[in-house]
């Protein structure tokens, strides 16, 4: 039995003036606990234990039990839901003919998992993994594979949940087939599903990154080993493929002051990237574009200064490209940006919308709890009882996505 763990951090994209450019990795994680049978053990049987209620029983390895997710507790919840016939919203687990066809089973633990499919052709993680595998002419996992997904990243809240799923899918295929993909090649595969690298890049390499998609060069992947016909891929027809050409992503890691913390206000309602982008204008005033360019240039230089110039960072984190138009979608955002400022909030180094929203993120070097309380009060007041807001203090994580054995 081969076991390993894939860990991918959440992210905040569109950082300040860095629309579709600047992103930061944060200490909320998506974790995949993976078991792959030995080839000789999988010749005559498929090891999934199928129960009469069509749910799958997972035998968790000792390595999984030593991991930081409490799988003993998860198994207890699973047993209770099996015996009662009711579904636990914190655990998602199902099996079908598709699991047998693609040689993989999924179990979900954590937040927002109730609406996620465990069907390999419908789940984003396995969709991506199968795409990568089938690009190398593998149409299923090479041996029976069990994947337990533990998710801390809220879905559709502007914290990189889709990017984390895409990255974990690429890494899952990379490990399953032992492809030895480089970070550059992983970024290129991610770009097929997530065309904005400011979310995926910091999750892959860690820290704060500035990135762009190359206009001319393509990835160094050996095309002769890849299946070039997307139509031949046996994955869900509703999977959105952005581009048939694997383009390259270039990035730099932006130095940042290590005393910076992220205060993250997460309203409990979903906001899709598609809806959030729909309110943006087709054309911009030159003055607004210049406004962002100027601040972006200063921001990526000033973030790494020690001591940090809070006033400069705060002013350079302002934006005119997307936040003014998205305020209408996030009750309380306008008040947070206007009322929590450098002049009245000690330690504050900047505040902005996280990704496409609705999450808002404040960067500070001190007084994180006071800033959190202010943000929560404003959002709770603006919501008028329609939604709650969770506020947490997170670290900027320098380590990106990793595989542990």
Coordinates of C-alpha atoms in Angstrom, one line a residue:
X1 CA 0.0 0.0 0.0
X2 CA 1.4 3.4 -1.0
X3 CA 0.2 6.3 1.1
X4 CA 0.9 10.1 0.9
X5 CA -0.7 13.4 1.7
X6 CA -1.1 16.5 -0.5
X7 CA -1.4 19.8 1.2
X8 CA -2.4 23.0 -0.6
X9 CA -2.9 26.4 1.1
X10 CA -5.8 28.8 0.4
X11 CA -5.1 32.1 -1.3
X12 CA -6.2 35.6 -1.6
X13 CA -6.0 37.0 -5.2
X14 CA -6.4 40.5 -6.6
X15 CA -4.4 41.8 -3.7
X16 CA -4.8 45.5 -3.5
X17 CA -4.2 47.1 -6.9
X18 CA -2.9 43.8 -8.3
X19 CA -6.0 42.7 -10.2
X20 CA -5.4 39.3 -11.8
X21 CA -1.7 39.8 -10.9
X22 CA -0.9 39.7 -7.1
X23 CA -1.8 36.9 -4.8
X24 CA -0.9 35.6 -1.3
X25 CA -1.0 32.2 0.3
X26 CA -2.8 31.8 3.6
X27 CA -2.9 29.3 6.5
X28 CA -6.2 27.6 5.6
X29 CA -5.6 24.3 3.8
X30 CA -7.0 21.6 1.5
X31 CA -5.5 18.2 2.3
X32 CA -5.8 15.0 0.4
X33 CA -5.0 11.7 2.2
X34 CA -4.3 9.2 -0.5
X35 CA -3.9 5.4 -0.4
X36 CA -2.9 3.5 -3.6
X37 CA -2.9 -0.3 -3.6
X38 CA 0.2 -2.1 -4.7
X39 CA -0.1 -3.3 -8.3
X40 CA 0.2 -6.9 -7.4
X41 CA -2.6 -6.6 -4.8
X42 CA -5.0 -5.0 -7.3
X43 CA -4.9 -7.6 -10.1
X44 CA -7.9 -9.7 -9.0
X45 CA -9.9 -7.4 -6.8
X46 CA -11.0 -3.9 -6.2
X47 CA -10.5 -3.0 -2.6
X48 CA -13.4 -0.7 -2.0
X49 CA -15.8 -2.2 0.6
X50 CA -19.3 -1.4 -0.8
X51 CA -22.1 -1.4 1.7
X52 CA -25.7 -2.1 1.1
X53 CA -26.5 1.6 1.3
X54 CA -24.1 2.4 -1.5
X55 CA -21.6 4.1 0.7
X56 CA -18.0 3.2 0.9
X57 CA -16.1 2.1 3.9
X58 CA -12.6 3.4 4.1
X59 CA -9.8 1.5 5.9
X60 CA -7.6 4.3 7.1
X61 CA -3.8 3.6 7.3
X62 CA -1.7 4.2 10.4
X63 CA 0.0 7.1 8.5
X64 CA -3.4 8.7 8.1
X65 CA -4.2 8.3 11.8
X66 CA -1.0 10.1 12.7
X67 CA -2.0 13.0 10.4
X68 CA -3.4 16.2 11.8
X69 CA -6.9 15.5 10.7
X70 CA -8.9 13.5 13.2
X71 CA -10.0 10.5 11.1
X72 CA -11.1 8.5 14.1
X73 CA -13.7 11.1 14.7
X74 CA -14.6 11.1 11.0
X75 CA -15.1 7.4 11.0
X76 CA -17.4 7.7 14.0
X77 CA -19.5 10.2 12.2
X78 CA -19.5 8.0 9.1
X79 CA -20.6 5.0 11.0
X80 CA -23.4 7.0 12.6
X81 CA -24.6 8.3 9.3
X82 CA -24.5 4.8 7.8
X83 CA -26.5 3.3 10.6
X84 CA -29.1 6.1 10.8
X85 CA -29.5 6.5 7.0
X86 CA -28.9 10.2 7.4
X87 CA -26.1 12.2 5.8
X88 CA -23.7 14.1 8.0
X89 CA -23.1 17.5 6.4
X90 CA -19.5 17.4 7.5
X91 CA -18.8 14.1 5.7
X92 CA -19.5 13.4 2.0
X93 CA -19.0 9.8 0.8
X94 CA -20.5 7.8 -2.0
X95 CA -19.6 5.1 -4.6
X96 CA -20.9 4.2 -8.0
X97 CA -20.0 2.4 -11.2
X98 CA -17.9 5.5 -12.1
X99 CA -15.6 4.9 -9.1
X100 CA -15.0 1.4 -10.4
X101 CA -14.5 2.7 -14.0
X102 CA -11.9 5.3 -13.0
X103 CA -10.4 3.2 -10.2
X104 CA -10.8 5.9 -7.5
X105 CA -13.1 6.6 -4.5
X106 CA -13.6 9.9 -2.7
X107 CA -14.6 10.9 0.8
X108 CA -15.0 14.5 1.9
X109 CA -14.5 15.9 5.4
X110 CA -14.9 19.5 6.4
X111 CA -16.8 22.7 5.6
X112 CA -19.2 23.1 2.6
X113 CA -18.8 19.4 1.6
X114 CA -22.5 18.6 1.5
X115 CA -22.9 20.1 -2.0
X116 CA -19.8 18.5 -3.5
X117 CA -20.0 15.4 -5.7
X118 CA -17.9 12.4 -5.0
X119 CA -18.3 11.2 -8.6
X120 CA -14.9 11.2 -10.4
X121 CA -16.3 12.9 -13.5
X122 CA -18.1 15.6 -11.5
X123 CA -15.7 16.4 -8.7
X124 CA -13.2 19.1 -9.6
X125 CA -10.2 17.4 -8.0
X126 CA -10.7 14.1 -9.9
X127 CA -11.8 15.9 -13.1
X128 CA -8.4 17.7 -13.1
X129 CA -6.5 14.5 -12.1
X130 CA -8.1 12.5 -14.9
X131 CA -7.5 15.3 -17.4
X132 CA -3.8 15.2 -16.6
X133 CA -3.7 11.4 -16.6
X134 CA -5.5 11.2 -19.9
X135 CA -3.2 13.8 -21.4
X136 CA -0.5 11.1 -20.9
X137 CA -2.8 8.3 -22.3
X138 CA -4.0 7.0 -18.9
X139 CA -7.8 6.8 -18.8
X140 CA -8.1 5.8 -15.1
X141 CA -6.0 5.6 -12.0
X142 CA -3.3 2.9 -12.5
X143 CA -4.3 1.0 -9.3
X144 CA -7.4 1.2 -6.9
X145 CA -7.0 4.5 -5.1
X146 CA -8.8 6.0 -2.1
X147 CA -8.8 9.8 -1.5
X148 CA -9.9 11.4 1.7
X149 CA -10.3 15.1 1.3
X150 CA -10.2 17.4 4.3
X151 CA -11.1 21.0 3.4
X152 CA -10.7 24.1 5.5
X153 CA -11.2 26.6 2.7
X154 CA -14.8 28.0 2.3
X155 CA -16.2 27.5 -1.2
X156 CA -16.9 30.5 -3.5
X157 CA -15.8 33.1 -0.9
X158 CA -12.7 34.5 -2.5
X159 CA -10.1 32.3 -0.7
X160 CA -9.0 30.1 -3.6
X161 CA -11.1 27.0 -3.0
X162 CA -11.2 26.2 -6.7
X163 CA -7.5 26.9 -7.2
X164 CA -6.7 24.6 -4.4
X165 CA -8.9 21.8 -5.8
X166 CA -7.3 22.3 -9.3
X167 CA -3.7 22.2 -7.9
X168 CA -4.4 19.1 -5.7
X169 CA -5.9 17.4 -8.8
X170 CA -2.7 18.0 -10.8
X171 CA -0.5 16.9 -7.9
X172 CA -2.7 13.8 -7.4
X173 CA -2.1 12.8 -11.1
X174 CA 1.5 13.6 -10.8
X175 CA 2.0 11.3 -7.8
X176 CA -0.3 8.6 -9.1
X177 CA 1.6 8.3 -12.4
X178 CA 5.0 9.4 -11.0
X179 CA 5.2 12.0 -13.7
X180 CA 7.8 14.2 -11.9
X181 CA 6.2 17.4 -13.1
X182 CA 8.0 20.6 -12.2
X183 CA 6.4 23.6 -10.6
X184 CA 6.3 25.3 -14.0
X185 CA 4.5 22.3 -15.5
X186 CA 2.1 22.1 -12.7
X187 CA 1.3 25.9 -13.1
X188 CA 0.7 25.2 -16.9
X189 CA -1.8 22.4 -16.2
X190 CA -3.5 24.6 -13.6
X191 CA -3.9 27.3 -16.2
X192 CA -6.1 25.0 -18.3
X193 CA -8.8 25.2 -15.6
X194 CA -8.0 28.5 -13.8
X195 CA -7.0 31.2 -16.3
X196 CA -5.9 33.7 -13.7
X197 CA -2.6 32.6 -12.1
X198 CA -2.8 35.1 -9.2
X199 CA -4.7 32.4 -7.3
X200 CA -2.8 29.2 -8.3
X201 CA 0.7 30.6 -8.2
X202 CA 1.0 31.6 -4.6
X203 CA -0.7 28.3 -3.6
X204 CA 1.9 26.4 -5.5
X205 CA 5.1 28.3 -4.5
X206 CA 3.9 30.0 -1.3
X207 CA 4.2 33.6 0.0
X208 CA 3.1 36.6 -2.0
X209 CA 3.5 36.4 -5.8
X210 CA 3.1 38.5 -8.9
X211 CA 2.5 36.5 -12.0
X212 CA 1.5 36.7 -15.7
X213 CA 0.6 34.3 -18.6
X214 CA 3.2 34.3 -21.4
X215 CA 1.8 35.4 -24.8
X216 CA 4.3 33.4 -26.9
X217 CA 6.1 30.6 -25.1
X218 CA 4.4 27.3 -24.1
X219 CA 5.3 24.8 -21.4
X220 CA 8.3 22.6 -21.7
X221 CA 6.1 19.5 -21.4
X222 CA 6.9 16.8 -23.9
X223 CA 3.9 17.0 -26.3
X224 CA 4.8 13.7 -27.9
X225 CA 3.9 11.9 -24.7
X226 CA 0.5 13.7 -24.4
X227 CA -2.9 13.0 -25.8
X228 CA -3.7 16.1 -27.9
X229 CA -7.4 15.4 -28.4
X230 CA -9.5 16.9 -25.6
X231 CA -12.6 15.3 -27.2
X232 CA -11.2 11.9 -26.4
X233 CA -11.0 12.6 -22.6
X234 CA -13.7 10.7 -20.8
X235 CA -14.6 13.4 -18.3
X236 CA -17.7 15.4 -17.6
X237 CA -18.9 17.5 -20.6
X238 CA -19.6 20.4 -18.3
X239 CA -15.9 20.7 -17.4
X240 CA -14.7 24.1 -18.7
X241 CA -11.4 23.9 -20.6
X242 CA -9.9 27.4 -21.0
X243 CA -7.3 26.7 -23.7
X244 CA -6.0 23.6 -25.5
X245 CA -2.5 25.0 -25.5
X246 CA -0.5 24.6 -22.3
X247 CA 0.9 28.1 -21.8
X248 CA 3.6 29.1 -19.4
X249 CA 3.2 31.2 -16.3
X250 CA 6.0 33.5 -15.1
X251 CA 6.1 34.8 -11.6
X252 CA 8.2 36.4 -9.0
X253 CA 8.0 36.0 -5.2
X254 CA 7.4 39.4 -3.5
X255 CA 9.4 39.9 -0.3
X256 CA 7.2 40.7 2.6
X257 CA 7.7 41.8 6.2
X258 CA 7.3 38.7 8.4
X259 CA 5.3 40.5 11.0
X260 CA 2.4 40.9 8.7
X261 CA -0.8 39.0 9.6
X262 CA -4.0 38.6 7.6
X263 CA -7.3 39.4 9.3
X264 CA -9.9 37.7 7.1
X265 CA -13.6 38.4 7.3
X266 CA -15.7 35.6 5.6
X267 CA -19.4 36.4 5.1
X268 CA -21.4 33.2 5.0
X269 CA -22.8 33.5 1.5
X270 CA -21.3 32.4 -1.8
X271 CA -20.3 34.7 -4.6
X272 CA -19.3 33.1 -7.8
X273 CA -16.3 34.5 -9.8
X274 CA -18.6 34.7 -12.9
X275 CA -21.1 36.9 -11.1
X276 CA -18.4 39.1 -9.6
X277 CA -16.8 39.6 -12.9
X278 CA -20.1 40.4 -14.6
X279 CA -20.3 43.8 -12.8
X280 CA -16.9 45.0 -14.1
X281 CA -16.8 47.5 -17.0
X282 CA -15.6 46.6 -20.4
X283 CA -13.5 49.8 -20.6
X284 CA -11.6 51.8 -18.0
X285 CA -10.5 55.4 -17.7
X286 CA -6.8 55.8 -18.3
X287 CA -6.6 57.7 -14.9
X288 CA -7.9 54.6 -13.1
X289 CA -5.5 52.3 -14.8
X290 CA -2.6 54.6 -14.0
X291 CA -3.8 54.8 -10.4
X292 CA -3.5 51.0 -10.0
X293 CA -0.2 50.8 -11.9
X294 CA 1.4 53.4 -9.6
X295 CA 0.3 51.7 -6.5
X296 CA 1.2 48.2 -7.6
X297 CA 4.8 49.3 -8.3
X298 CA 5.1 50.8 -4.9
X299 CA 3.3 48.0 -3.0
X300 CA 5.5 45.1 -4.2
X301 CA 8.6 47.2 -3.1
X302 CA 7.3 48.4 0.2
X303 CA 5.8 45.1 1.5
X304 CA 9.3 43.8 2.3
X305 CA 10.6 46.8 4.1
X306 CA 11.7 46.5 7.8
X307 CA 10.4 48.5 9.6
X308 CA 7.3 48.5 7.5
X309 CA 6.0 51.9 6.4
X310 CA 2.3 51.3 7.2
X311 CA 1.1 54.5 5.6
X312 CA 2.8 53.8 2.3
X313 CA 1.5 50.2 2.2
X314 CA -2.0 51.2 3.2
X315 CA -2.2 53.9 0.4
X316 CA -0.6 51.6 -2.2
X317 CA -3.1 48.8 -1.5
X318 CA -6.1 50.9 -2.8
X319 CA -7.8 50.0 -6.0
X320 CA -10.0 51.5 -8.8
X321 CA -10.2 48.5 -11.1
X322 CA -12.6 46.1 -9.4
X323 CA -13.5 47.0 -5.8
X324 CA -15.7 50.1 -6.6
X325 CA -17.9 47.9 -8.9
X326 CA -18.1 44.9 -6.6
X327 CA -19.1 46.8 -3.5
X328 CA -22.8 46.4 -4.5
X329 CA -22.4 42.6 -4.2
X330 CA -21.0 42.6 -0.7
X331 CA -23.0 44.4 2.0
X332 CA -20.6 46.1 4.4
X333 CA -17.6 46.2 2.0
X334 CA -17.9 49.9 1.3
X335 CA -18.1 50.7 5.1
X336 CA -15.2 48.5 5.9
X337 CA -13.0 50.2 3.3
X338 CA -14.1 53.6 4.4
X339 CA -14.2 53.2 8.2
X340 CA -11.2 51.1 9.0
X341 CA -8.2 53.2 7.9
X342 CA -4.5 53.8 8.6
X343 CA -5.3 56.9 10.6
X344 CA -7.8 55.4 13.0
X345 CA -6.5 51.8 13.3
X346 CA -3.0 51.2 14.7
X347 CA -1.1 48.4 13.0
X348 CA -3.2 48.4 9.9
X349 CA -1.1 48.1 6.7
X350 CA -3.9 47.7 4.1
X351 CA -7.3 46.4 3.5
X352 CA -9.0 45.0 0.3
X353 CA -11.5 42.6 -1.2
X354 CA -10.1 39.0 -1.3
X355 CA -10.3 37.5 -4.7
X356 CA -13.7 38.0 -6.2
X357 CA -15.3 38.3 -2.8
X358 CA -17.2 38.3 -0.6
X359 CA -14.3 37.8 1.8
X360 CA -12.4 41.0 2.9
X361 CA -8.8 40.8 4.0
X362 CA -6.9 43.3 6.2
X363 CA -3.1 43.1 6.6
X364 CA -1.6 44.3 9.9
X365 CA 1.4 44.0 12.2
X366 CA -0.4 44.4 15.5
X367 CA -3.9 44.8 17.0
X368 CA -5.3 42.0 14.8
X369 CA -8.0 41.2 17.3
X370 CA -9.2 44.8 17.4
X371 CA -9.3 44.9 13.6
X372 CA -11.2 41.6 13.5
X373 CA -13.8 43.0 16.0
X374 CA -14.3 46.1 13.9
X375 CA -14.7 44.2 10.7
X376 CA -17.2 41.8 12.2
X377 CA -19.2 44.6 13.7
X378 CA -19.5 46.4 10.4
X379 CA -20.4 43.3 8.4
X380 CA -22.9 42.1 11.1
X381 CA -24.6 45.5 11.0
X382 CA -24.7 45.7 7.2
X383 CA -26.1 42.2 6.8
X384 CA -29.3 43.1 8.7
X385 CA -29.5 39.5 9.9
X386 CA -29.3 38.1 6.4
X387 CA -25.9 36.4 6.9
X388 CA -23.2 35.9 9.6
X389 CA -19.6 36.7 9.2
X390 CA -16.7 34.7 10.5
X391 CA -13.5 36.6 11.2
X392 CA -10.2 34.8 11.6
X393 CA -6.5 35.8 11.8
X394 CA -4.3 33.9 9.4
X395 CA -0.6 33.7 8.6
X396 CA 1.0 34.4 5.3
X397 CA 2.5 31.0 4.6
X398 CA 5.9 30.9 2.8
X399 CA 5.6 27.2 2.0
X400 CA 3.4 26.4 -1.0
X401 CA 1.9 23.0 -2.0
X402 CA 3.7 19.9 -0.7
X403 CA 3.5 16.2 -0.8
X404 CA 4.3 14.3 2.4
X405 CA 5.1 10.6 2.5

